[in-house]
Tab-separated table of C-alpha atoms and ligand atoms in Angstrom:
chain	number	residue	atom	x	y	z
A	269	UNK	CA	54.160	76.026	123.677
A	270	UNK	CA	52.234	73.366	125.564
A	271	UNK	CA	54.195	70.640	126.970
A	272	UNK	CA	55.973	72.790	129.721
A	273	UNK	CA	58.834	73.331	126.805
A	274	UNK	CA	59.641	76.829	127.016
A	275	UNK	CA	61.355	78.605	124.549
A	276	UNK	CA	61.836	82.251	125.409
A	277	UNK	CA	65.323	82.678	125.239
A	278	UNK	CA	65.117	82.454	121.887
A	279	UNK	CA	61.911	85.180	121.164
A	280	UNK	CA	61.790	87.385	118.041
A	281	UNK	CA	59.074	89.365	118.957
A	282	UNK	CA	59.115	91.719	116.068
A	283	UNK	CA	58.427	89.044	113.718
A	284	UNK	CA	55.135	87.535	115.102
A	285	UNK	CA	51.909	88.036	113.685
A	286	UNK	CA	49.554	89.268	115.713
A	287	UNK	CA	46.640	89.435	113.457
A	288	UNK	CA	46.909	85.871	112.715
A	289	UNK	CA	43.682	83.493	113.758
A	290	UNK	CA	44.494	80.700	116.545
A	291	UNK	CA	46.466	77.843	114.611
A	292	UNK	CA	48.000	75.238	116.964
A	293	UNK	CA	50.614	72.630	115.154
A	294	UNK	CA	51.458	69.387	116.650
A	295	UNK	CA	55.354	69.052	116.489
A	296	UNK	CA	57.643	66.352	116.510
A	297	UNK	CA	60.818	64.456	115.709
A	298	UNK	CA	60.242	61.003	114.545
A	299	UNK	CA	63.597	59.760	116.236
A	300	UNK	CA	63.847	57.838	119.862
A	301	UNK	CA	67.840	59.137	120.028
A	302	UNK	CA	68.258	61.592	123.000
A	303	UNK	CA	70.376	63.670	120.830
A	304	UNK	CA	68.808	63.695	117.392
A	305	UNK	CA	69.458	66.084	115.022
A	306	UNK	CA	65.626	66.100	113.883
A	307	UNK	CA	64.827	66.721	117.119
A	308	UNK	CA	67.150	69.980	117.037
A	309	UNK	CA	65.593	70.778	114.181
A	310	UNK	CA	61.861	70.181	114.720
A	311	UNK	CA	62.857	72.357	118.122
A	312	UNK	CA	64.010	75.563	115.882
A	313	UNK	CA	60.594	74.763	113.859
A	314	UNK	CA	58.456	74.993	117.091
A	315	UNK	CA	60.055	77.927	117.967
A	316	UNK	CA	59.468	79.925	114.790
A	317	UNK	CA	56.047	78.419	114.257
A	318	UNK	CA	55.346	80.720	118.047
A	319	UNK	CA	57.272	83.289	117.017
A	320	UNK	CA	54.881	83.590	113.916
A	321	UNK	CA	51.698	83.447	115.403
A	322	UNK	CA	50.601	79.831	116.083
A	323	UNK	CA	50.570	77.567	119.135
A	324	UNK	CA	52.870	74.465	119.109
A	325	UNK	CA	51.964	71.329	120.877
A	326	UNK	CA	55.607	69.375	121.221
A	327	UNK	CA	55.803	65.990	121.421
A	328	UNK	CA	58.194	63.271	121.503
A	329	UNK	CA	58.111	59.898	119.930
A	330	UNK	CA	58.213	58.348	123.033
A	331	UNK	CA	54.697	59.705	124.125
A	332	UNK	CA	53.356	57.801	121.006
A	333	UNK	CA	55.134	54.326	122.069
A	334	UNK	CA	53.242	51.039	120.676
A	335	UNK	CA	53.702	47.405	120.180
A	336	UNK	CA	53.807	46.135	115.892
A	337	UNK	CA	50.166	46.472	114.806
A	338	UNK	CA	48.485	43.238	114.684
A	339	UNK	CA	45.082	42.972	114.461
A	340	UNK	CA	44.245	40.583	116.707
A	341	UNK	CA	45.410	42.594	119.630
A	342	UNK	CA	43.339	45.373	118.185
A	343	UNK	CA	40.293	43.404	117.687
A	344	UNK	CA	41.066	41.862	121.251
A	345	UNK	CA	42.602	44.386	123.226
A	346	UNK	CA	41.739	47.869	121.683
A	347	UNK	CA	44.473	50.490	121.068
A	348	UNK	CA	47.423	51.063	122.860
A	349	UNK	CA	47.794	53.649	125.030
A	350	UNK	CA	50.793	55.597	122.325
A	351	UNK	CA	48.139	55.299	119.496
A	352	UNK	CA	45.207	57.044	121.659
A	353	UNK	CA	48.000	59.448	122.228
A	354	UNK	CA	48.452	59.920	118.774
A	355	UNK	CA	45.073	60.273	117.639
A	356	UNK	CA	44.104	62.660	120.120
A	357	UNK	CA	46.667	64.716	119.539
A	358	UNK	CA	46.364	65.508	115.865
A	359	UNK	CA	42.570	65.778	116.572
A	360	UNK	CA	43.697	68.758	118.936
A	361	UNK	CA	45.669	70.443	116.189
A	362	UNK	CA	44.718	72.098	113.391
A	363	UNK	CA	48.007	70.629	111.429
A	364	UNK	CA	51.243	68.327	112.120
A	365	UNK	CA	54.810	69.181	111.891
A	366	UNK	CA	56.817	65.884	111.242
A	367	UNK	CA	61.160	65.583	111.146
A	368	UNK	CA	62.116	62.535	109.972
A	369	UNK	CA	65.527	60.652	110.104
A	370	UNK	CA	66.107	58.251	107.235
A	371	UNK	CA	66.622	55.156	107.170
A	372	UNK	CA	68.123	53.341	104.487
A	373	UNK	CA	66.504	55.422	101.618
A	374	UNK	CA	63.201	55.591	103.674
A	375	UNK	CA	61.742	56.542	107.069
A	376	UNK	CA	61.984	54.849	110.346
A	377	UNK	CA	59.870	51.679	111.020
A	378	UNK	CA	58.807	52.924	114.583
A	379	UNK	CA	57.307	55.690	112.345
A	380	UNK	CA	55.248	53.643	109.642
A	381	UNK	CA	53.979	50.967	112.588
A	382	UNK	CA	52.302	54.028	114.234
A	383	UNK	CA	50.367	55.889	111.131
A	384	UNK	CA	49.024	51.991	110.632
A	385	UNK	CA	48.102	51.748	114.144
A	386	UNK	CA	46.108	55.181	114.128
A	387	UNK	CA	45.009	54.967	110.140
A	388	UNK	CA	42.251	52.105	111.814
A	389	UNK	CA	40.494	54.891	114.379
A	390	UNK	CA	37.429	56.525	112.578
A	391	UNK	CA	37.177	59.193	111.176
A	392	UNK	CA	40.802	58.741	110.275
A	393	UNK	CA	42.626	61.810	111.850
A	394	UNK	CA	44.799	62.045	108.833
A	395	UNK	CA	42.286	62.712	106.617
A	396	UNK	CA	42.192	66.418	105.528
A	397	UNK	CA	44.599	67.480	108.050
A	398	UNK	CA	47.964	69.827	106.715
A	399	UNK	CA	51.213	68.588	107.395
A	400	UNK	CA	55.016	69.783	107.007
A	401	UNK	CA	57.719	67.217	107.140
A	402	UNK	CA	61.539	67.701	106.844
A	403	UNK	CA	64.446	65.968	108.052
A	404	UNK	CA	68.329	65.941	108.496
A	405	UNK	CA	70.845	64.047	108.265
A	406	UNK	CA	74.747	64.043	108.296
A	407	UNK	CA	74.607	63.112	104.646
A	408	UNK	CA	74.434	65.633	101.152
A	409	UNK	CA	70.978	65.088	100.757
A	410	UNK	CA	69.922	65.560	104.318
A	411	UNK	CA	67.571	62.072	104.468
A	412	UNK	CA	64.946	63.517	101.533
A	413	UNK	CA	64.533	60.518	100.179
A	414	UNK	CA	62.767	59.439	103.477
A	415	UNK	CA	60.329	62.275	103.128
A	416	UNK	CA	59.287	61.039	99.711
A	417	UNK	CA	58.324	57.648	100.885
A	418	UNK	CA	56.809	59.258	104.138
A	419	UNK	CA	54.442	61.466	101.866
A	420	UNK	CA	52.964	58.412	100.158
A	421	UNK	CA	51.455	56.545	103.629
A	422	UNK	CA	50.412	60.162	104.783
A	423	UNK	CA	48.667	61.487	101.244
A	424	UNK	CA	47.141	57.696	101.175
A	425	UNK	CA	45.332	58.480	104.051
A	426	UNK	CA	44.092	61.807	102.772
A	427	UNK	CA	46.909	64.220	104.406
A	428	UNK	CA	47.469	67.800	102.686
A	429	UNK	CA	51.570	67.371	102.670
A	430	UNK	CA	52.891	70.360	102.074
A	431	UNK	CA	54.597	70.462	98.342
A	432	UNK	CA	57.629	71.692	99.975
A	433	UNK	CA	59.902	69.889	102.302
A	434	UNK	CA	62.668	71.066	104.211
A	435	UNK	CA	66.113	68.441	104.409
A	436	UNK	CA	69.108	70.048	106.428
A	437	UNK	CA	72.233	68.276	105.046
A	438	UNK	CA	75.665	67.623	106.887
A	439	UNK	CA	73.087	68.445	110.095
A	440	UNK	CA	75.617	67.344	112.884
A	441	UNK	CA	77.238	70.769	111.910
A	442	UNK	CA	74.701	72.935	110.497
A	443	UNK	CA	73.580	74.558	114.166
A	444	UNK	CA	74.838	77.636	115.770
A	445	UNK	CA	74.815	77.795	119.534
A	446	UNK	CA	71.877	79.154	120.167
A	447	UNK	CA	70.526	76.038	118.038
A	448	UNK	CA	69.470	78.050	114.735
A	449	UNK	CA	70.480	76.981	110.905
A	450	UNK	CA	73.905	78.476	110.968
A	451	UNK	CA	73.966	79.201	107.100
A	452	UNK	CA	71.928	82.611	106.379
A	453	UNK	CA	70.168	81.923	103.024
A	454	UNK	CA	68.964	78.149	104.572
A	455	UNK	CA	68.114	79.849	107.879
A	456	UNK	CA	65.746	81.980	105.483
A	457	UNK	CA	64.584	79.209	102.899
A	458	UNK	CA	63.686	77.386	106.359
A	459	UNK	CA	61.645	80.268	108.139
A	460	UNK	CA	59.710	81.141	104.416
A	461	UNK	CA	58.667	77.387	104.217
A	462	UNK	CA	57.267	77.698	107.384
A	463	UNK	CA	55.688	80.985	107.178
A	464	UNK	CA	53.609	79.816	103.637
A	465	UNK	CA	52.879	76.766	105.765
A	466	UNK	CA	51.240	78.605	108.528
A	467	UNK	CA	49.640	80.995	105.850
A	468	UNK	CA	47.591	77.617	104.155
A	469	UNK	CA	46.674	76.212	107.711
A	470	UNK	CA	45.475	79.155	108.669
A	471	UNK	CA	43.561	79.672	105.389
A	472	UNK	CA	42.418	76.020	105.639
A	473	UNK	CA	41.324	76.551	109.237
A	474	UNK	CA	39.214	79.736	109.208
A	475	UNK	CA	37.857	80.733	105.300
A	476	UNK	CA	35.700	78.630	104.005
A	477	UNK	CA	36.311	79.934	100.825
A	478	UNK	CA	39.664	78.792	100.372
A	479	UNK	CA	38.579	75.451	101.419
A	480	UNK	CA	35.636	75.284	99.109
A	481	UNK	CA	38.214	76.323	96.365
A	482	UNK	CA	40.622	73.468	97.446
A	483	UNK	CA	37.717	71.068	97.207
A	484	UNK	CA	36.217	72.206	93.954
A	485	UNK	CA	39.749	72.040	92.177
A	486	UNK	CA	40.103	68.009	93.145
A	487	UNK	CA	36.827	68.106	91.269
A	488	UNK	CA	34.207	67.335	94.366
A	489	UNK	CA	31.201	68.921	94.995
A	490	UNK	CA	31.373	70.494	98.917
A	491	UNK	CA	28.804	68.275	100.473
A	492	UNK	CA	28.756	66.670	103.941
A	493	UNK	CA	29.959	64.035	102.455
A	494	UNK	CA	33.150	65.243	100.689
A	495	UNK	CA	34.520	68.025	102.968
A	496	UNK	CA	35.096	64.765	105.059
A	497	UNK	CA	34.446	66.208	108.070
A	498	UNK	CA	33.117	63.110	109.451
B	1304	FMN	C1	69.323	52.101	110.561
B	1304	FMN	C2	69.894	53.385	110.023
B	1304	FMN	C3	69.840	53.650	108.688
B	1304	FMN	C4	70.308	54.863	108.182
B	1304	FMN	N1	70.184	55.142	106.853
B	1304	FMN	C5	70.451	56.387	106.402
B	1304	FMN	C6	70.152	56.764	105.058
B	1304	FMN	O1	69.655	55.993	104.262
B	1304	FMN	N2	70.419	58.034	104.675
B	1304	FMN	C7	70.955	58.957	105.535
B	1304	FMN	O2	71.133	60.095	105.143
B	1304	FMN	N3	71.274	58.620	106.806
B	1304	FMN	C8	71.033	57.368	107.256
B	1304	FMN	N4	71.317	57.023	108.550
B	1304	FMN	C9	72.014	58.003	109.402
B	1304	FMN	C10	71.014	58.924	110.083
B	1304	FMN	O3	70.687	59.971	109.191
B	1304	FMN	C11	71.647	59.484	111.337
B	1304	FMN	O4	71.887	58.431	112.256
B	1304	FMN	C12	70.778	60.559	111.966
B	1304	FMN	O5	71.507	61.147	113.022
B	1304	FMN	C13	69.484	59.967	112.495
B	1304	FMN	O6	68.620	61.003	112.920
B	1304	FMN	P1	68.489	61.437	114.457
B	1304	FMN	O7	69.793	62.056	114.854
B	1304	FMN	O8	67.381	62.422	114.444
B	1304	FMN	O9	68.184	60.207	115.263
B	1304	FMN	C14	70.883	55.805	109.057
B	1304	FMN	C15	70.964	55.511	110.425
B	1304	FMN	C16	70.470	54.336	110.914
B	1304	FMN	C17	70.524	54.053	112.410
């Protein structure tokens, strides 16, 4: 993991995939609390994503801190320094890993005001990139509704959100000690999601032919032009 986050206590070495091709996921929790519960779980994400193969870059919402978009300052002043953060960091990854708390039946503000800020860079580093969101939340439905209005911003902008997304209910007591999904048969659903996840980026990264296939089925010739790899 890059980042200086280390996260060998927690190795499963038997599971990893060594004949996967390099995949590196940016990962983060879209919460500013010190001890947020998306943050515990995008952590256990990060550490199976390594433990299967890929490379995790972990971030914080704080390293992506910016003012309310206004165009004026844009047009006057350029980006902030959290949105340059932002874009360079998906451009670094091949995909994005996203937790999300909810807020009021949707996701947080701080969230929404940075994709606008980096949905004016061109090329638009959403465009064509995988992502993975889930959440949690002390509630039943572990904040899932805020995924669903989080997907429509991100598949706007041309992002390949995973169909499945992962929403830990009752959260504040859904961790072991050692910071894993205390439940067995979530623990598992949790790991498989991320496992086919990995399996698509990786087939999106490295064979063309899957991506021609992905193209050709939304009905678009592969040209220059279309693979929009700018
Ligand atoms: C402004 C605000 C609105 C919230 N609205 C919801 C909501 O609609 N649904 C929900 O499940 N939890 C809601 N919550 C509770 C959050 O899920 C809870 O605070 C959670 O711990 C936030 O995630 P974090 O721990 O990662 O910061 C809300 C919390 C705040 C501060």
């Amino acid at each position: 993991m890059t980042q200086g986050h280390s996260m060998d206590s927690d190795k499963v070495d038997s599971d990893a995939n060594p004949s996967r091709e390099p995949i590196r996921f940016l990962v983060f929790a879209a919460s500013l609390r010190g001890a947020s519960i998306n943050a515990k779980l995008v952590r256990r994400a990060a550490e199976l994503i390594e433990q299967h193969g890929g490379t995790v870059d972990f971030a914080f919402m704080t390293d992506f801190d910016v003012p309310s978009y206004d165009q004026d300052v844009q047009d006057s002043e350029g980006f902030p320094a959290g949105a340059e953060a932002f874009y360079n960091r998906l451009n670094e990854n091949d995909a994005f890993v996203i937790a999300s708390p909810e807020y009021n039946a949707s996701f947080p503000g701080a969230l929404k005001n940075l994709i606008d800020w980096v949905s004016r860079y061109r090329p638009q580093p959403f465009n064509a990139r995988q992502g993975l969101l889930m959440s949690a939340s002390p509630s039943m439905s572990g904040g899932n509704r805020g995924l669903w209005s989080l997907r429509v911003p991100l598949e706007h902008l041309g992002a390949r959100i995973y169909p499945d997304m992962f929403s830990l209910a009752q959260a504040q007591q859904a961790f072991d000690a050692h910071g894993r999904i205390a439940n067995e048969q979530l623990s598992d659903r949790f790991e498989k999601t991320i496992v086919a996840f990995m399996d698509l980026v990786e087939a999106d990264t490295h064979y063309h032919c899957a991506k021609k296939a992905w193209f050709e089925y939304l009905g678009e010739p592969l040209t220059a032009d279309t693979a929009r790899e700018e």
